[in-house]
Coordinates of C-alpha atoms (C1' of nucleotides) in Angstrom, one line a residue:
Chain A
M29 CA 133.4 92.9 118.6
S30 CA 130.2 93.9 116.8
N31 CA 128.7 92.6 113.6
S32 CA 129.3 94.9 110.7
P33 CA 126.2 95.7 108.7
E34 CA 127.7 93.9 105.8
S35 CA 128.3 90.6 107.6
P36 CA 126.7 88.1 105.2
S37 CA 124.9 85.9 107.7
R38 CA 124.3 86.4 111.3
S39 CA 125.4 84.1 114.0
D40 CA 122.9 82.9 116.5
F41 CA 123.2 80.4 119.3
I42 CA 121.8 77.6 117.1
R43 CA 124.3 78.2 114.4
E44 CA 127.0 78.2 117.0
V45 CA 125.9 74.8 118.3
V46 CA 125.9 73.4 114.8
A47 CA 129.3 74.9 114.0
A48 CA 130.7 73.5 117.3
D49 CA 129.2 70.1 116.5
R50 CA 130.7 70.1 113.1
A51 CA 134.1 71.2 114.4
A52 CA 133.9 68.4 117.0
G53 CA 133.1 65.8 114.4
K54 CA 129.7 65.0 115.9
H55 CA 127.3 63.2 113.6
A56 CA 130.3 62.5 111.4
G57 CA 130.3 66.2 110.5
R58 CA 126.9 66.0 108.8
V59 CA 124.2 68.6 109.2
V60 CA 120.7 67.5 108.6
T61 CA 117.7 69.7 109.7
R62 CA 114.0 69.4 109.0
F63 CA 111.0 71.6 108.8
P64 CA 108.1 69.4 110.2
P65 CA 104.7 71.1 109.9
E66 CA 101.5 69.2 110.7
P67 CA 99.3 69.5 107.6
N68 CA 96.4 70.9 109.5
G69 CA 96.4 74.4 108.2
Y70 CA 98.2 76.9 106.0
L71 CA 101.7 78.2 106.7
H72 CA 102.0 81.7 108.0
I73 CA 104.8 84.3 108.6
G74 CA 105.7 82.5 111.8
H75 CA 106.5 79.3 109.9
A76 CA 108.7 81.4 107.6
K77 CA 111.0 82.0 110.5
S78 CA 111.4 78.2 111.1
I79 CA 111.7 77.5 107.3
C80 CA 114.4 80.1 106.9
L81 CA 116.2 78.8 109.9
N82 CA 116.2 75.1 109.1
F83 CA 116.8 75.4 105.4
G84 CA 119.2 78.3 106.0
I85 CA 121.4 76.2 108.4
A86 CA 121.4 73.3 105.9
A87 CA 122.5 75.6 103.1
E88 CA 125.2 77.3 105.1
N89 CA 126.9 74.0 105.9
P90 CA 128.7 72.0 103.3
G91 CA 126.7 68.9 102.5
G92 CA 123.9 70.1 104.7
V93 CA 120.3 69.1 103.8
C94 CA 116.9 70.0 105.1
H95 CA 114.0 67.7 105.0
L96 CA 110.4 68.6 104.6
R97 CA 108.4 66.3 106.8
M98 CA 104.7 66.2 107.3
D99 CA 104.1 65.5 111.0
D100 CA 100.9 63.8 110.3
T101 CA 100.2 61.6 113.3
N102 CA 96.7 63.0 114.2
P103 CA 94.2 61.9 111.5
T104 CA 91.4 64.1 112.8
T105 CA 92.8 67.4 111.8
E106 CA 94.9 66.7 108.7
D107 CA 94.1 67.1 105.1
P108 CA 95.9 66.6 101.7
E109 CA 94.9 70.1 100.8
Y110 CA 97.3 71.4 103.5
V111 CA 100.0 69.0 102.3
Q112 CA 99.9 70.6 98.9
A113 CA 99.7 74.1 100.2
I114 CA 102.7 73.6 102.5
Q115 CA 104.8 72.4 99.6
D116 CA 103.7 75.3 97.4
D117 CA 104.5 77.8 100.2
V118 CA 108.0 76.4 101.0
R119 CA 108.9 76.4 97.4
W120 CA 107.5 79.9 96.9
L121 CA 109.6 81.1 99.8
G122 CA 112.5 79.9 97.8
F123 CA 113.6 76.7 99.4
D124 CA 114.2 73.3 98.0
W125 CA 114.0 70.0 99.8
Q126 CA 115.0 68.1 96.7
D127 CA 113.9 64.5 97.2
K128 CA 113.7 64.8 100.9
L129 CA 109.9 64.9 101.4
F130 CA 108.8 62.7 104.2
F131 CA 105.7 61.7 106.1
A132 CA 105.6 60.6 109.7
S133 CA 102.7 58.4 108.6
D134 CA 105.2 56.4 106.5
Y135 CA 106.9 55.4 109.7
F136 CA 103.8 54.0 111.4
E137 CA 105.0 50.4 111.0
R138 CA 108.4 51.1 112.3
L139 CA 107.0 53.2 115.1
Y140 CA 104.9 50.3 116.1
G141 CA 108.0 48.1 116.2
F142 CA 109.7 50.6 118.5
A143 CA 106.7 50.6 120.8
V144 CA 106.8 46.8 121.0
L145 CA 110.5 47.0 121.8
L146 CA 109.7 49.4 124.7
I147 CA 107.0 47.0 126.0
K148 CA 109.5 44.2 125.9
K149 CA 112.0 46.3 127.8
Q150 CA 109.2 46.9 130.4
L151 CA 109.4 50.6 129.5
A152 CA 105.8 50.8 128.1
Y153 CA 102.5 49.5 129.2
V154 CA 98.9 49.5 128.1
D155 CA 96.8 51.6 130.4
S156 CA 93.1 51.2 130.6
L157 CA 92.3 54.3 132.7
S158 CA 89.8 56.7 131.2
A159 CA 91.1 60.1 130.2
E160 CA 89.6 61.6 133.2
E161 CA 91.1 59.1 135.6
M162 CA 94.4 59.4 133.9
R163 CA 94.3 63.2 134.5
R164 CA 93.6 62.6 138.1
H165 CA 96.5 60.2 138.5
R166 CA 98.9 62.6 136.9
G167 CA 99.0 64.8 140.0
T168 CA 99.5 68.5 139.7
L169 CA 102.3 71.0 139.3
T170 CA 103.2 70.6 143.0
E171 CA 101.9 67.1 143.8
P172 CA 103.4 64.0 142.4
G173 CA 101.3 61.6 140.3
T174 CA 100.2 58.2 141.4
P175 CA 100.8 55.1 139.4
S176 CA 98.0 53.6 137.3
P177 CA 96.7 50.2 138.6
Y178 CA 97.6 48.9 135.1
R179 CA 101.1 50.0 135.3
S180 CA 102.4 46.6 136.4
R181 CA 100.8 44.5 133.7
S182 CA 103.1 41.8 132.4
V183 CA 105.0 42.1 129.2
E184 CA 102.8 39.3 127.7
E185 CA 99.6 41.0 128.6
N186 CA 100.8 44.4 127.3
L187 CA 102.0 42.8 124.1
D188 CA 98.6 41.1 123.7
L189 CA 96.6 44.2 124.5
F190 CA 98.7 46.5 122.3
Q191 CA 98.3 44.0 119.4
R192 CA 94.6 44.0 119.9
M193 CA 94.5 47.8 120.1
R194 CA 96.1 47.7 116.7
S195 CA 93.7 45.2 115.3
G196 CA 90.7 47.3 116.2
E197 CA 89.3 45.3 119.0
F198 CA 88.7 48.3 121.3
P199 CA 86.8 51.5 120.9
D200 CA 88.4 54.9 121.1
G201 CA 89.6 55.8 124.5
A202 CA 89.5 52.2 125.9
H203 CA 93.3 51.9 126.2
V204 CA 96.4 53.9 125.5
L205 CA 100.0 52.8 125.4
R206 CA 102.1 54.7 127.9
A207 CA 105.8 55.1 128.6
K208 CA 106.8 53.8 132.0
I209 CA 109.0 56.6 133.3
D210 CA 108.3 58.3 136.6
M211 CA 104.9 59.3 137.9
A212 CA 106.6 61.5 140.5
S213 CA 108.8 63.4 138.2
P214 CA 108.7 67.2 138.7
N215 CA 108.6 67.3 134.9
I216 CA 105.0 66.4 134.1
N217 CA 106.0 65.3 130.6
L218 CA 107.8 62.4 132.2
R219 CA 104.8 61.1 134.2
D220 CA 104.2 58.2 131.9
P221 CA 103.3 60.1 128.8
V222 CA 100.9 58.6 126.2
L223 CA 102.7 57.0 123.3
Y224 CA 99.7 55.6 121.4
R225 CA 96.0 56.3 121.4
I226 CA 93.1 54.6 119.7
R227 CA 91.3 56.6 117.0
H228 CA 89.0 54.9 114.6
V229 CA 89.4 57.6 112.1
A230 CA 90.6 57.2 108.5
H231 CA 94.0 58.9 108.0
Y232 CA 94.3 60.9 104.8
R233 CA 97.3 58.8 103.7
T234 CA 97.1 55.5 105.5
G235 CA 93.3 55.2 105.2
A236 CA 91.9 52.6 107.5
S237 CA 95.0 50.6 107.9
W238 CA 95.6 52.0 111.4
C239 CA 93.3 52.7 114.2
I240 CA 96.0 53.5 116.7
Y241 CA 98.1 56.6 116.2
P242 CA 101.4 57.6 117.8
S243 CA 101.6 60.8 119.8
Y244 CA 103.9 63.7 119.0
D245 CA 106.3 62.8 121.9
F246 CA 106.8 59.3 120.5
A247 CA 106.7 59.9 116.8
H248 CA 108.7 63.1 116.6
P249 CA 112.0 62.0 118.1
L250 CA 111.8 58.7 116.3
S251 CA 111.0 60.3 112.9
D252 CA 114.1 62.5 113.4
A253 CA 116.2 59.5 114.3
I254 CA 114.9 57.5 111.3
E255 CA 115.7 60.3 108.9
G256 CA 119.1 60.9 110.5
I257 CA 118.3 64.4 111.5
T258 CA 121.3 65.9 113.4
H259 CA 119.7 69.0 114.8
S260 CA 116.0 69.0 115.6
I261 CA 115.1 72.7 115.9
C262 CA 111.8 73.5 117.5
T263 CA 110.1 76.2 119.5
L264 CA 110.4 77.0 123.2
E265 CA 107.3 75.3 124.4
F266 CA 108.9 71.9 123.8
E267 CA 111.8 72.7 126.0
D268 CA 110.6 70.5 128.8
H269 CA 109.8 67.7 126.4
R270 CA 113.5 67.4 125.6
P271 CA 114.2 64.9 128.4
L272 CA 111.4 62.8 127.0
Y273 CA 112.7 63.3 123.5
D274 CA 116.1 62.0 124.6
W275 CA 114.5 59.2 126.6
V276 CA 112.6 57.9 123.6
V277 CA 115.6 58.1 121.3
E278 CA 117.8 56.4 123.9
Q279 CA 115.5 53.6 124.9
C280 CA 114.5 52.8 121.4
E281 CA 118.2 52.3 120.7
T282 CA 118.2 54.1 117.4
S283 CA 121.4 54.3 115.5
Q284 CA 121.1 58.1 115.0
R285 CA 120.8 60.4 118.1
P286 CA 119.3 63.7 117.0
Q287 CA 119.6 66.7 119.2
Q288 CA 116.7 69.0 120.0
I289 CA 117.4 72.7 120.1
E290 CA 114.7 75.3 121.0
F291 CA 114.2 78.9 119.9
A292 CA 111.5 81.5 120.5
R293 CA 108.7 81.5 118.0
L294 CA 107.9 84.6 116.1
N295 CA 105.2 86.9 117.2
V296 CA 104.2 90.0 115.2
S297 CA 102.5 92.8 116.9
F298 CA 98.8 93.1 116.3
T299 CA 98.8 90.0 114.1
V300 CA 96.8 86.9 114.5
M301 CA 99.3 84.0 114.3
S302 CA 97.6 81.0 115.8
K303 CA 96.5 78.3 113.3
R304 CA 93.4 77.8 115.4
K305 CA 92.3 81.4 115.1
L306 CA 93.2 81.6 111.5
L307 CA 91.1 78.5 110.9
D308 CA 88.3 80.1 112.9
L309 CA 88.4 83.2 110.6
V310 CA 88.3 81.0 107.5
E311 CA 85.5 78.7 108.8
R312 CA 83.4 81.6 110.0
K313 CA 83.9 83.3 106.6
L314 CA 85.2 86.4 108.2
V315 CA 87.8 86.3 105.5
D316 CA 87.6 84.9 102.0
G317 CA 89.9 81.9 102.6
W318 CA 93.4 81.0 103.7
D319 CA 94.8 83.2 100.9
D320 CA 92.8 86.3 101.8
P321 CA 95.3 89.1 101.5
R322 CA 94.4 90.4 104.9
L323 CA 95.8 87.3 106.5
P324 CA 99.4 86.7 107.6
T325 CA 99.5 83.4 105.8
L326 CA 102.2 83.0 103.2
K327 CA 99.4 82.7 100.6
G328 CA 97.8 85.8 101.8
L329 CA 101.0 87.8 101.9
R330 CA 101.9 86.5 98.4
R331 CA 98.6 87.8 97.2
R332 CA 99.2 91.2 98.7
G333 CA 102.4 91.4 96.7
F334 CA 104.9 90.5 99.5
T335 CA 108.0 89.0 97.9
P336 CA 109.9 85.9 99.1
E337 CA 113.0 88.0 99.1
A338 CA 111.4 90.5 101.5
L339 CA 110.2 87.7 103.8
R340 CA 113.6 86.1 103.9
A341 CA 115.3 89.4 104.6
F342 CA 112.8 89.9 107.5
C343 CA 113.5 86.5 108.9
E344 CA 117.2 87.2 108.7
A345 CA 116.7 90.5 110.5
I346 CA 114.6 89.4 113.4
G347 CA 117.3 86.9 114.6
V348 CA 117.0 83.8 116.5
A349 CA 117.0 83.8 120.3
K350 CA 115.3 82.2 123.3
R351 CA 113.5 85.2 124.8
D352 CA 109.8 85.8 124.1
A353 CA 109.7 88.5 121.5
V354 CA 107.0 90.5 119.7
V355 CA 108.4 92.0 116.5
E356 CA 106.7 95.2 115.4
V357 CA 104.7 94.7 112.2
Q358 CA 106.4 97.8 110.8
L359 CA 109.6 95.9 110.6
L360 CA 108.0 93.4 108.3
E361 CA 106.6 96.1 106.1
H362 CA 109.9 97.9 106.0
F363 CA 111.5 95.0 104.3
V364 CA 108.7 94.8 101.8
R365 CA 109.0 98.5 100.9
E366 CA 112.8 98.2 100.7
D367 CA 112.5 95.3 98.3
L368 CA 109.7 96.7 96.2
N369 CA 111.3 100.1 96.0
K370 CA 114.1 98.6 94.0
R371 CA 112.1 96.5 91.7
A372 CA 108.5 97.8 91.3
P373 CA 107.9 99.8 88.1
R374 CA 106.2 103.1 88.7
V375 CA 102.9 103.7 87.1
M376 CA 100.2 106.3 87.4
A377 CA 96.8 105.5 88.9
V378 CA 94.1 107.7 90.2
L379 CA 92.2 106.1 93.1
R380 CA 89.4 108.7 93.5
P381 CA 89.2 110.4 90.2
L382 CA 88.5 114.1 89.8
R383 CA 88.0 115.4 86.3
V384 CA 90.2 118.1 85.0
V385 CA 89.8 119.9 81.7
I386 CA 92.8 121.8 80.3
E387 CA 91.0 124.7 78.7
N388 CA 93.9 125.9 76.5
Y389 CA 94.8 122.4 75.3
P390 CA 93.5 121.6 71.8
E391 CA 90.4 119.5 71.7
G392 CA 91.2 116.1 70.2
Q393 CA 95.0 116.4 70.5
V394 CA 96.9 113.6 72.1
E395 CA 100.6 113.6 73.0
Q396 CA 102.7 110.6 73.9
L397 CA 104.8 111.7 76.8
E398 CA 107.7 109.6 78.1
A399 CA 107.7 108.2 81.6
V400 CA 110.5 106.6 83.5
N401 CA 109.6 103.1 84.6
N402 CA 111.7 103.1 87.7
P403 CA 114.0 105.9 88.9
E404 CA 115.8 103.5 91.1
D405 CA 116.6 101.3 88.2
P406 CA 117.5 102.9 84.9
S407 CA 117.6 99.5 83.1
A408 CA 113.8 99.3 83.7
G409 CA 113.4 101.6 80.7
R410 CA 110.7 104.1 79.7
R411 CA 107.2 104.0 78.4
P412 CA 104.9 106.3 76.6
V413 CA 101.9 107.9 78.5
P414 CA 99.2 109.7 76.6
F415 CA 98.2 113.2 77.5
S416 CA 95.0 115.0 76.4
R417 CA 92.7 117.8 77.2
T418 CA 90.7 115.9 79.7
L419 CA 92.4 114.2 82.6
Y420 CA 91.8 112.7 86.0
I421 CA 93.7 113.6 89.1
D422 CA 93.2 112.3 92.6
Q423 CA 90.6 114.1 94.7
E424 CA 93.2 114.3 97.4
D425 CA 95.4 116.4 95.3
F426 CA 93.0 119.3 95.2
R427 CA 91.7 121.5 98.0
E428 CA 89.3 124.3 97.4
N429 CA 90.5 125.9 100.7
P430 CA 94.0 124.6 101.1
P431 CA 95.3 124.3 104.7
K432 CA 98.7 125.7 105.6
Q433 CA 100.9 122.7 104.6
F434 CA 99.0 121.8 101.5
F435 CA 101.1 122.6 98.4
R436 CA 99.1 120.8 95.7
L437 CA 96.4 122.1 93.5
A438 CA 94.0 124.8 94.6
P439 CA 92.1 127.6 92.9
G440 CA 94.6 129.9 91.3
R441 CA 97.6 127.6 92.2
E442 CA 99.8 125.7 89.9
V443 CA 101.2 122.3 90.2
R444 CA 103.3 120.0 87.9
L445 CA 101.7 117.0 86.3
R446 CA 104.3 114.3 86.5
Y447 CA 106.1 113.8 83.1
A448 CA 103.8 116.5 81.6
Y449 CA 103.1 120.2 82.1
I450 CA 102.6 122.7 84.8
I451 CA 99.0 123.5 85.1
T452 CA 97.0 126.3 86.9
C453 CA 93.6 125.9 88.4
V454 CA 91.3 128.6 87.0
G455 CA 87.9 127.2 87.9
V456 CA 85.9 124.8 90.0
I457 CA 82.7 123.3 88.8
K458 CA 80.3 121.9 91.4
D459 CA 77.2 119.9 91.3
P460 CA 74.4 122.5 91.9
T461 CA 72.4 120.3 94.2
T462 CA 75.1 118.6 96.3
G463 CA 77.8 121.2 96.1
E464 CA 80.3 118.4 95.3
I465 CA 83.2 119.4 93.1
T466 CA 82.8 117.6 89.9
E467 CA 85.4 119.1 87.6
L468 CA 88.3 121.5 87.6
R469 CA 89.1 123.9 84.8
C470 CA 92.8 124.4 84.3
T471 CA 95.3 125.9 81.9
Y472 CA 98.6 124.6 81.0
D473 CA 101.9 126.2 80.2
P474 CA 103.2 124.6 77.0
D475 CA 106.8 125.6 77.7
T476 CA 106.9 123.6 80.9
K477 CA 106.7 120.2 79.4
S478 CA 109.1 117.7 80.9
G479 CA 112.4 118.3 79.1
G480 CA 111.1 121.6 77.6
P481 CA 112.5 125.1 77.9
Q482 CA 110.8 125.9 81.2
A483 CA 111.0 122.4 82.6
Q484 CA 113.2 123.5 85.4
R485 CA 110.6 126.0 86.7
K486 CA 110.0 125.4 90.4
V487 CA 106.6 124.4 91.6
K488 CA 105.5 123.3 95.0
A489 CA 104.3 119.9 94.1
T490 CA 104.1 117.2 91.4
I491 CA 100.9 115.2 91.2
H492 CA 99.9 112.1 89.2
W493 CA 97.2 111.9 86.6
V494 CA 95.8 109.8 83.8
S495 CA 94.3 110.9 80.5
A496 CA 90.5 110.5 80.7
P497 CA 89.8 109.1 77.3
H498 CA 92.7 106.6 77.6
A499 CA 92.2 105.6 81.2
V500 CA 91.5 102.0 82.1
D501 CA 88.9 101.2 84.8
A502 CA 90.4 99.2 87.6
E503 CA 89.4 97.8 90.9
V504 CA 91.8 98.7 93.6
R505 CA 91.6 97.1 97.0
L506 CA 93.1 99.0 99.9
Y507 CA 93.8 96.2 102.4
D508 CA 95.1 96.5 105.8
R509 CA 96.1 93.4 107.4
L510 CA 93.6 91.9 109.8
M511 CA 94.9 93.6 112.9
L512 CA 94.1 93.0 116.5
T513 CA 93.4 96.0 118.6
D514 CA 95.7 94.5 121.3
P515 CA 99.4 94.5 120.5
G516 CA 100.2 91.1 121.7
K517 CA 98.1 88.7 123.6
I518 CA 94.4 88.3 123.0
P519 CA 92.4 88.4 126.2
V520 CA 90.6 85.1 126.8
E521 CA 87.0 85.8 126.1
D522 CA 84.0 84.3 124.5
D523 CA 84.8 85.7 121.1
W524 CA 88.3 86.8 120.3
T525 CA 87.2 88.3 117.0
T526 CA 85.8 91.2 118.8
H527 CA 89.4 92.3 119.1
L528 CA 89.8 92.6 115.4
N529 CA 89.9 95.9 113.6
P530 CA 87.0 95.5 111.2
H531 CA 88.1 98.3 109.0
S532 CA 90.7 96.4 107.1
L533 CA 89.3 96.4 103.5
E534 CA 88.2 99.1 101.2
R535 CA 87.4 98.4 97.6
L536 CA 87.6 101.3 95.3
S537 CA 86.1 100.4 91.9
A538 CA 86.0 103.8 90.1
C539 CA 89.8 103.9 89.9
K540 CA 91.4 105.0 86.7
V541 CA 94.8 103.7 85.8
E542 CA 97.1 104.5 82.9
P543 CA 96.6 102.5 79.6
S544 CA 99.7 100.5 80.0
L545 CA 97.9 98.6 82.8
A546 CA 95.0 97.4 80.6
T547 CA 96.8 94.1 80.7
V548 CA 99.2 93.2 83.5
S549 CA 100.3 89.7 84.3
P550 CA 98.9 88.4 87.6
G551 CA 101.3 88.9 90.5
T552 CA 103.0 92.0 89.0
R553 CA 104.1 94.4 91.7
L554 CA 103.8 98.0 90.9
Q555 CA 104.2 101.3 92.7
F556 CA 101.4 103.7 92.0
E557 CA 103.1 107.0 92.1
R558 CA 102.4 109.0 95.2
V559 CA 100.1 106.3 96.4
G560 CA 101.9 103.1 97.4
Y561 CA 102.8 99.6 96.4
F562 CA 100.3 97.4 94.7
C563 CA 100.1 93.9 93.3
A564 CA 98.0 92.7 90.3
D565 CA 95.9 90.1 92.1
P566 CA 97.4 86.7 91.2
D567 CA 94.0 85.0 91.4
S568 CA 91.5 87.5 90.0
A569 CA 89.5 86.7 86.9
P570 CA 90.5 88.3 83.6
G571 CA 88.7 91.5 82.7
K572 CA 88.9 94.6 84.8
P573 CA 92.4 94.8 86.3
V574 CA 92.3 94.2 90.1
F575 CA 95.1 95.5 92.3
N576 CA 95.7 94.7 96.0
R577 CA 97.6 97.2 98.1
T578 CA 100.8 95.6 99.3
V579 CA 101.8 97.5 102.4
T580 CA 99.7 99.5 104.8
L581 CA 99.8 103.2 104.7
K582 CA 102.3 104.4 107.4
D583 CA 99.8 106.9 108.9
A584 CA 97.2 104.1 109.1
W585 CA 99.0 102.2 111.8
A586 CA 97.9 104.5 114.6
R587 CA 94.3 104.3 113.6
I588 CA 94.5 100.5 113.2
E589 CA 95.8 100.2 116.7
K590 CA 92.8 102.1 117.9
G591 CA 90.4 100.1 115.8
Q592 CA 89.5 103.1 113.7
P593 CA 88.9 103.1 109.9
T594 CA 92.0 103.6 107.9
G595 CA 90.7 104.2 104.4
Chain B
rU241 C1' 103.5 76.8 145.1
rG242 C1' 107.0 71.9 141.6
rG243 C1' 109.8 71.8 137.1
rG244 C1' 111.8 74.1 132.7
rG245 C1' 113.3 78.7 130.3
rG246 C1' 114.1 84.1 129.8
rA247 C1' 115.3 89.4 131.1
rU248 C1' 120.4 94.8 126.9
rC249 C1' 117.3 101.4 123.5
rG250 C1' 109.9 102.1 122.3
rU251 C1' 110.8 97.1 119.2
rC252 C1' 114.1 93.1 117.5
rU253 C1' 119.1 91.9 118.1
rA254 C1' 124.8 92.0 118.9
rG255 C1' 128.1 91.3 123.0
rC256 C1' 131.3 85.7 125.7
rG257 C1' 136.2 90.4 131.7
rG258 C1' 138.4 95.9 128.5
rU259 C1' 134.8 102.6 125.0
rA260 C1' 127.4 98.8 124.9
rG261 C1' 127.1 98.2 118.3
rG262 C1' 123.3 97.4 114.3
rA263 C1' 118.3 97.4 112.3
rC264 C1' 113.2 99.1 112.7
rG265 C1' 110.8 103.2 114.9
rC266 C1' 110.7 108.2 116.4
rC267 C1' 112.5 113.5 116.2
rG268 C1' 115.0 117.4 113.3
rG269 C1' 117.2 119.1 108.7
rC270 C1' 118.3 118.7 103.4
rC271 C1' 117.0 117.2 98.6
rU272 C1' 113.5 115.7 94.8
rU273 C1' 109.6 116.4 88.0
rU274 C1' 106.2 110.4 92.6
rG275 C1' 107.8 109.3 97.6
rG276 C1' 105.9 106.0 102.0
rA277 C1' 112.2 107.2 97.8
rG278 C1' 117.2 109.3 98.9
rC279 C1' 120.9 112.0 102.0
rC280 C1' 122.6 114.1 106.9
rG281 C1' 122.1 114.5 112.1
rG282 C1' 119.8 113.2 116.7
rC283 C1' 117.1 110.0 120.4
rU284 C1' 116.7 106.3 124.1
rA285 C1' 119.0 100.4 126.9
rC286 C1' 122.4 96.4 130.3
rC287 C1' 115.7 94.0 135.8
rC288 C1' 117.3 95.1 141.1
rA289 C1' 120.9 94.7 145.3
rG290 C1' 125.3 93.0 146.9
rG291 C1' 130.1 90.7 145.9
rU292 C1' 134.8 89.3 143.0
rU293 C1' 138.1 92.4 139.9
rC294 C1' 142.5 97.6 138.1
rG295 C1' 138.0 96.9 135.2
rA296 C1' 131.4 93.4 135.1
rA297 C1' 125.9 93.5 130.4
rU298 C1' 129.5 89.4 130.8
rC299 C1' 131.8 85.9 136.7
rC300 C1' 129.5 84.8 142.0
rU301 C1' 125.4 85.4 145.7
rG302 C1' 120.5 86.9 146.8
rG303 C1' 116.1 88.9 145.0
rU304 C1' 112.3 90.7 141.3
rC305 C1' 109.5 90.2 137.0
rC306 C1' 107.9 87.5 132.4
rC307 C1' 107.0 83.0 129.5
rC308 C1' 106.0 77.5 129.2
rC309 C1' 104.2 72.6 131.3
rA310 C1' 98.9 69.2 134.7
rG311 C1' 95.6 66.9 125.9
rC312 C1' 94.4 60.2 124.5
rC313 C1' 96.9 68.2 120.2
rA314 C1' 101.4 69.4 117.9

RNA sequence: UGGGGGAUCGUCUAGCGGUAGGACGCCGGCCUUUGGAGCCGGCUACCCAGGUUCGAAUCCUGGUCCCCCAGCCA
């Protein structure tokens, strides 16, 4: 039995587990998920998959809820700026955690209590080995580890030492608290993992009240348990942490027993997805910030004009499975085009203007022609567009010596101006010194006006244009996303940024757009006829309109992959 | 090499013993007063080898390849 294309929501293995648990009455039939980012960077398209999954599963199950939890257990990398940005992005994507916003750092006291419990149960001990010594004791993939000489400290000594770790008696690295599990375990995560480390660093939320911080392996399962999470969905690399996750929850005797389920993280071809590398780009000022439209961050995608709807449709389409996968970046852009095609009003914009004079059109005359806002959506209405004797067309739409497949304007040829008349090119004016074409002389046929008697006359092409005296100057940025020249993995080298295609931004500032765009509200998505999808920059200063290109030109992909210019 | 996972069109994904389906992509055609829009058609897949079975992507056995793990990151 195959999924019909109309099937409302797909069924993946995680949803099957959740459904089975509900049917079996596990967790009293509740479904509680969580999205647990560490606030050490901005969210990107990869996080969108996890957000859609966790919030999606909660929404699909009656009474289901999804928590937003900041996994802020490492004070050295975290920042309130990121906490805010994460919330903005999740909301922008269209999800609501209601009052379920949590912070792992709020659990520090309880976590400490659990640690004391483990010590009392002789399941945790204070180790005083150096990091280097501890690494040596851990063994290797094939050799078992050897117990630390401090492994057999008494409960009293451990309790005393741990308390003094907390009170700040010891410098960073002097001691750690470790779980006492099995130094010979074939699973290295079980060779007495570190539960607490000393870090004399102020935490952005708890300030100086703590100088010991719980590790992920300790804090995460317990945070899940504290919040009553039923299904703790995470990525594949945590698969062999699961025995440890279960051990912590079991040994701490929590009333809730969450279940960890792993899925494959999202990779997008040619796209930089690691937070570390994105941070690198931002810090080295290779981009203008986390919201640079060339970045795959949610902020960057938003600024390019990607819609939350398109991103959600994409996440739905890629599915959830356990195999390593690299989704083609074209699939992402497909969903953006599909969405924007339905909703983006069409407007005329000339990126590289070429002046055209209609010789037989009366000097000083102006006509208001009627343009359709969106042929895909009649309810979008119509608008007037002024036509006059002097126009701009795009340089691309004229060739002095047209090649075989070129059907647009050329000397002696005719072409339709969208919503206006059929014109014929009768002359080409060049700069005498450079030989550059500076102006075209044309004539128009008054009977061929849109809706006029000869309106049905066939011409080979329709081009876009703007009236020169009415045109608005605009800045148009043709972005391509910051692409790697390698489809998936970046080779390990000194500087990974040498694998970036540097030709990802072109600003065109002589652009002329139709007068209706003199004022557009920030964030407005538009389709420039014959050119592509654009977004009025949400963050640009008022004044000259600034538009960011939303999706990359289809023909550009091949060049991007080769690291060639795409403009 | 120890442990944990994974292998289905070029890409992602469905399949749960009974005709391998969908989407992206690509190719071809049509249409159009924008198209990168729309319509029509086509393309290509079960990692390998055995076995069980009337019948195997699915079950069994043995291989192969890929990913993850030796942070006081998450």
